Amino acid sequence: MSQTTRRLLAGATVRAAWGTLLVIAPRRVLTFAGTANPGSAVAVVRVLGARQLAQTAMTVLVANRTVAGCGALVDALHAGTGVILAAASPRWRRPAVADTLIAAAFAAIGWSSYRR
C-alpha cells in the first residue's frame, strides 16, 4: 500500500467518524458548536453527514490521487460556503466557523494526498 493510499484511508477513517456523528447526533453537534435552538438545522446537518459518508465511501473504493484532488476541491467549496454563512448570519456564525475549520482540514488532507 502506497503512502498516498495510507494517508487517504486515514483521512477517510476520520471523515467516516465525523459523518456518522453528524447523522446520528446532529442536535448534540449543533449544541456543542454553540447553537441555542438547532431547529431546522438538524436536517441540514444530517445531509452534510451523509455527504461526508458518501465521500468516505468514494475515497475507500477508489483511493487514488484523482479522488483525493476532487475531494479536496469539494471540501474547499464546503469551507467557502461556511465562510459566507458565517459572514452573513450572526445566528449561525459559531457553527459555520466550526464547520469551515473542519472542512478546511479535510481539504488540506486531500490536497496533501493529491500533491504527493
Short mmCIF file of N, CA, C and O in Angstrom, two decimals, residues 49-113:
data_model
loop_
_atom_site.label_atom_id
_atom_site.label_comp_id
_atom_site.label_asym_id
_atom_site.label_seq_id
_atom_site.Cartn_x
_atom_site.Cartn_y
_atom_site.Cartn_z
N GLY A 49 -23.73 15.25 6.98
CA GLY A 49 -23.14 14.00 7.45
C GLY A 49 -23.21 12.92 6.38
O GLY A 49 -22.24 12.18 6.16
N ALA A 50 -24.34 12.83 5.69
CA ALA A 50 -24.48 11.86 4.60
C ALA A 50 -23.48 12.16 3.49
O ALA A 50 -22.90 11.24 2.89
N ARG A 51 -23.25 13.44 3.20
CA ARG A 51 -22.24 13.81 2.21
C ARG A 51 -20.85 13.33 2.63
O ARG A 51 -20.08 12.80 1.83
N GLN A 52 -20.55 13.51 3.91
CA GLN A 52 -19.25 13.06 4.41
C GLN A 52 -19.11 11.54 4.25
O GLN A 52 -18.05 11.04 3.86
N LEU A 53 -20.19 10.82 4.55
CA LEU A 53 -20.14 9.35 4.42
C LEU A 53 -20.03 8.93 2.96
O LEU A 53 -19.31 7.97 2.65
N ALA A 54 -20.71 9.63 2.06
CA ALA A 54 -20.60 9.31 0.64
C ALA A 54 -19.17 9.57 0.13
O ALA A 54 -18.61 8.77 -0.62
N GLN A 55 -18.58 10.67 0.58
CA GLN A 55 -17.21 10.97 0.18
C GLN A 55 -16.25 9.94 0.76
O GLN A 55 -15.28 9.55 0.10
N THR A 56 -16.52 9.49 1.97
CA THR A 56 -15.71 8.42 2.57
C THR A 56 -15.77 7.17 1.72
O THR A 56 -14.74 6.55 1.42
N ALA A 57 -16.98 6.78 1.32
CA ALA A 57 -17.14 5.57 0.52
C ALA A 57 -16.37 5.67 -0.80
O ALA A 57 -15.67 4.72 -1.19
N MET A 58 -16.47 6.82 -1.45
CA MET A 58 -15.74 7.01 -2.71
C MET A 58 -14.24 6.92 -2.50
O MET A 58 -13.52 6.28 -3.28
N THR A 59 -13.77 7.52 -1.41
CA THR A 59 -12.34 7.51 -1.12
C THR A 59 -11.85 6.08 -0.86
O THR A 59 -10.79 5.68 -1.34
N VAL A 60 -12.62 5.32 -0.11
CA VAL A 60 -12.22 3.94 0.21
C VAL A 60 -12.27 3.06 -1.03
O VAL A 60 -11.38 2.23 -1.25
N LEU A 61 -13.30 3.24 -1.85
CA LEU A 61 -13.45 2.39 -3.04
C LEU A 61 -12.42 2.71 -4.12
O LEU A 61 -11.96 1.81 -4.82
N VAL A 62 -12.06 3.98 -4.25
CA VAL A 62 -11.13 4.41 -5.30
C VAL A 62 -10.08 5.32 -4.67
O VAL A 62 -10.08 6.52 -4.88
N ALA A 63 -9.20 4.76 -3.89
CA ALA A 63 -8.20 5.56 -3.17
C ALA A 63 -7.03 5.88 -4.10
O ALA A 63 -6.06 5.15 -4.19
N ASN A 64 -7.17 7.02 -4.82
CA ASN A 64 -6.08 7.45 -5.68
C ASN A 64 -5.99 8.98 -5.66
O ASN A 64 -6.80 9.66 -5.04
N ARG A 65 -5.00 9.50 -6.37
CA ARG A 65 -4.75 10.94 -6.38
C ARG A 65 -5.92 11.73 -6.94
O ARG A 65 -6.23 12.82 -6.48
N THR A 66 -6.58 11.22 -7.96
CA THR A 66 -7.70 11.93 -8.57
C THR A 66 -8.83 12.11 -7.56
O THR A 66 -9.39 13.20 -7.44
N VAL A 67 -9.16 11.04 -6.86
CA VAL A 67 -10.21 11.13 -5.84
C VAL A 67 -9.79 12.09 -4.74
O VAL A 67 -10.60 12.88 -4.24
N ALA A 68 -8.52 12.06 -4.36
CA ALA A 68 -8.03 12.98 -3.33
C ALA A 68 -8.17 14.42 -3.79
O ALA A 68 -8.63 15.29 -3.02
N GLY A 69 -7.82 14.71 -5.03
CA GLY A 69 -7.93 16.07 -5.55
C GLY A 69 -9.38 16.54 -5.65
O GLY A 69 -9.71 17.67 -5.27
N CYS A 70 -10.25 15.67 -6.15
CA CYS A 70 -11.67 16.03 -6.24
C CYS A 70 -12.27 16.23 -4.86
O CYS A 70 -13.04 17.17 -4.63
N GLY A 71 -11.91 15.36 -3.92
CA GLY A 71 -12.39 15.50 -2.55
C GLY A 71 -11.91 16.80 -1.92
O GLY A 71 -12.66 17.48 -1.21
N ALA A 72 -10.66 17.15 -2.19
CA ALA A 72 -10.12 18.41 -1.65
C ALA A 72 -10.88 19.60 -2.22
O ALA A 72 -11.17 20.56 -1.50
N LEU A 73 -11.23 19.54 -3.49
CA LEU A 73 -11.99 20.62 -4.11
C LEU A 73 -13.38 20.74 -3.48
O LEU A 73 -13.83 21.84 -3.13
N VAL A 74 -14.06 19.61 -3.29
CA VAL A 74 -15.39 19.62 -2.66
C VAL A 74 -15.29 20.19 -1.24
O VAL A 74 -16.12 21.02 -0.84
N ASP A 75 -14.28 19.77 -0.50
CA ASP A 75 -14.11 20.26 0.87
C ASP A 75 -13.78 21.75 0.89
O ASP A 75 -14.25 22.49 1.76
N ALA A 76 -12.98 22.21 -0.06
CA ALA A 76 -12.66 23.64 -0.13
C ALA A 76 -13.91 24.46 -0.45
O ALA A 76 -14.13 25.53 0.14
N LEU A 77 -14.75 23.97 -1.36
CA LEU A 77 -16.01 24.65 -1.66
C LEU A 77 -16.92 24.67 -0.43
O LEU A 77 -17.57 25.67 -0.14
N HIS A 78 -16.95 23.55 0.28
CA HIS A 78 -17.74 23.47 1.52
C HIS A 78 -17.25 24.51 2.53
O HIS A 78 -18.04 25.22 3.14
N ALA A 79 -15.95 24.62 2.68
CA ALA A 79 -15.38 25.62 3.59
C ALA A 79 -15.75 27.03 3.13
O ALA A 79 -16.08 27.89 3.96
N GLY A 80 -15.74 27.25 1.84
CA GLY A 80 -16.11 28.57 1.30
C GLY A 80 -17.56 28.93 1.63
O GLY A 80 -17.86 30.08 1.98
N THR A 81 -18.46 27.97 1.52
CA THR A 81 -19.85 28.26 1.87
C THR A 81 -19.99 28.54 3.36
O THR A 81 -20.82 29.35 3.77
N GLY A 82 -19.15 27.89 4.17
CA GLY A 82 -19.17 28.18 5.60
C GLY A 82 -18.73 29.59 5.92
O GLY A 82 -19.29 30.25 6.80
N VAL A 83 -17.73 30.08 5.19
CA VAL A 83 -17.27 31.46 5.37
C VAL A 83 -18.40 32.43 5.02
O VAL A 83 -18.65 33.40 5.74
N ILE A 84 -19.08 32.15 3.93
CA ILE A 84 -20.19 33.02 3.51
C ILE A 84 -21.30 33.02 4.57
O ILE A 84 -21.82 34.08 4.94
N LEU A 85 -21.66 31.84 5.06
CA LEU A 85 -22.70 31.76 6.09
C LEU A 85 -22.28 32.50 7.35
O LEU A 85 -23.06 33.23 7.95
N ALA A 86 -21.04 32.32 7.76
CA ALA A 86 -20.54 33.00 8.97
C ALA A 86 -20.60 34.52 8.81
O ALA A 86 -20.93 35.24 9.75
N ALA A 87 -20.29 35.00 7.62
CA ALA A 87 -20.31 36.44 7.38
C ALA A 87 -21.74 36.99 7.30
O ALA A 87 -22.00 38.11 7.71
N ALA A 88 -22.64 36.17 6.78
CA ALA A 88 -23.99 36.66 6.52
C ALA A 88 -24.96 36.50 7.69
O ALA A 88 -25.94 37.21 7.77
N SER A 89 -24.67 35.56 8.60
CA SER A 89 -25.66 35.25 9.63
C SER A 89 -25.04 35.18 11.02
O SER A 89 -24.42 34.17 11.37
N PRO A 90 -25.25 36.21 11.83
CA PRO A 90 -24.72 36.16 13.20
C PRO A 90 -25.25 34.96 14.00
O PRO A 90 -24.52 34.39 14.79
N ARG A 91 -26.49 34.57 13.74
CA ARG A 91 -27.07 33.43 14.46
C ARG A 91 -26.30 32.14 14.22
O ARG A 91 -26.13 31.33 15.12
N TRP A 92 -25.84 31.94 13.00
CA TRP A 92 -25.16 30.69 12.64
C TRP A 92 -23.65 30.84 12.57
O TRP A 92 -22.95 29.93 12.14
N ARG A 93 -23.11 31.97 13.01
CA ARG A 93 -21.68 32.24 12.87
C ARG A 93 -20.81 31.17 13.55
O ARG A 93 -19.90 30.63 12.92
N ARG A 94 -21.06 30.88 14.82
CA ARG A 94 -20.20 29.91 15.52
C ARG A 94 -20.21 28.53 14.88
O ARG A 94 -19.14 27.97 14.60
N PRO A 95 -21.38 27.94 14.62
CA PRO A 95 -21.33 26.62 13.96
C PRO A 95 -20.75 26.69 12.55
O PRO A 95 -20.08 25.75 12.12
N ALA A 96 -20.98 27.80 11.85
CA ALA A 96 -20.42 27.93 10.49
C ALA A 96 -18.90 28.00 10.53
O ALA A 96 -18.22 27.39 9.70
N VAL A 97 -18.36 28.72 11.50
CA VAL A 97 -16.90 28.80 11.62
C VAL A 97 -16.32 27.43 11.97
O VAL A 97 -15.32 26.99 11.40
N ALA A 98 -16.97 26.74 12.91
CA ALA A 98 -16.50 25.39 13.28
C ALA A 98 -16.53 24.46 12.07
O ALA A 98 -15.56 23.73 11.80
N ASP A 99 -17.62 24.49 11.32
CA ASP A 99 -17.75 23.65 10.14
C ASP A 99 -16.71 24.02 9.08
O ASP A 99 -16.13 23.16 8.43
N THR A 100 -16.46 25.32 8.94
CA THR A 100 -15.45 25.79 7.98
C THR A 100 -14.07 25.25 8.33
O THR A 100 -13.32 24.80 7.44
N LEU A 101 -13.72 25.28 9.60
CA LEU A 101 -12.40 24.78 10.01
C LEU A 101 -12.27 23.28 9.76
O LEU A 101 -11.22 22.81 9.30
N ILE A 102 -13.33 22.54 10.02
CA ILE A 102 -13.30 21.10 9.78
C ILE A 102 -13.20 20.82 8.27
O ILE A 102 -12.38 19.99 7.84
N ALA A 103 -13.99 21.52 7.48
CA ALA A 103 -13.93 21.33 6.02
C ALA A 103 -12.55 21.70 5.47
O ALA A 103 -12.02 21.02 4.59
N ALA A 104 -11.98 22.78 6.00
CA ALA A 104 -10.64 23.19 5.56
C ALA A 104 -9.59 22.14 5.93
O ALA A 104 -8.67 21.88 5.14
N ALA A 105 -9.73 21.53 7.09
CA ALA A 105 -8.79 20.46 7.48
C ALA A 105 -8.91 19.27 6.54
O ALA A 105 -7.89 18.72 6.10
N PHE A 106 -10.14 18.88 6.21
CA PHE A 106 -10.32 17.78 5.26
C PHE A 106 -9.77 18.15 3.89
O PHE A 106 -9.17 17.32 3.20
N ALA A 107 -9.95 19.40 3.47
CA ALA A 107 -9.40 19.85 2.19
C ALA A 107 -7.88 19.76 2.20
O ALA A 107 -7.26 19.33 1.22
N ALA A 108 -7.27 20.14 3.31
CA ALA A 108 -5.80 20.08 3.42
C ALA A 108 -5.30 18.64 3.36
O ALA A 108 -4.29 18.35 2.70
N ILE A 109 -6.01 17.73 4.02
CA ILE A 109 -5.63 16.32 3.97
C ILE A 109 -5.72 15.80 2.53
O ILE A 109 -4.80 15.15 2.03
N GLY A 110 -6.82 16.12 1.86
CA GLY A 110 -7.00 15.68 0.48
C GLY A 110 -5.96 16.27 -0.46
O GLY A 110 -5.39 15.59 -1.31
N TRP A 111 -5.68 17.57 -0.28
CA TRP A 111 -4.71 18.25 -1.12
C TRP A 111 -3.31 17.67 -0.93
O TRP A 111 -2.58 17.45 -1.90
N SER A 112 -2.96 17.39 0.33
CA SER A 112 -1.62 16.84 0.57
C SER A 112 -1.49 15.44 -0.04
O SER A 112 -0.43 15.07 -0.53
N SER A 113 -2.58 14.68 -0.05
CA SER A 113 -2.54 13.36 -0.69
C SER A 113 -2.46 13.50 -2.21
O SER A 113 -1.80 12.71 -2.87
#
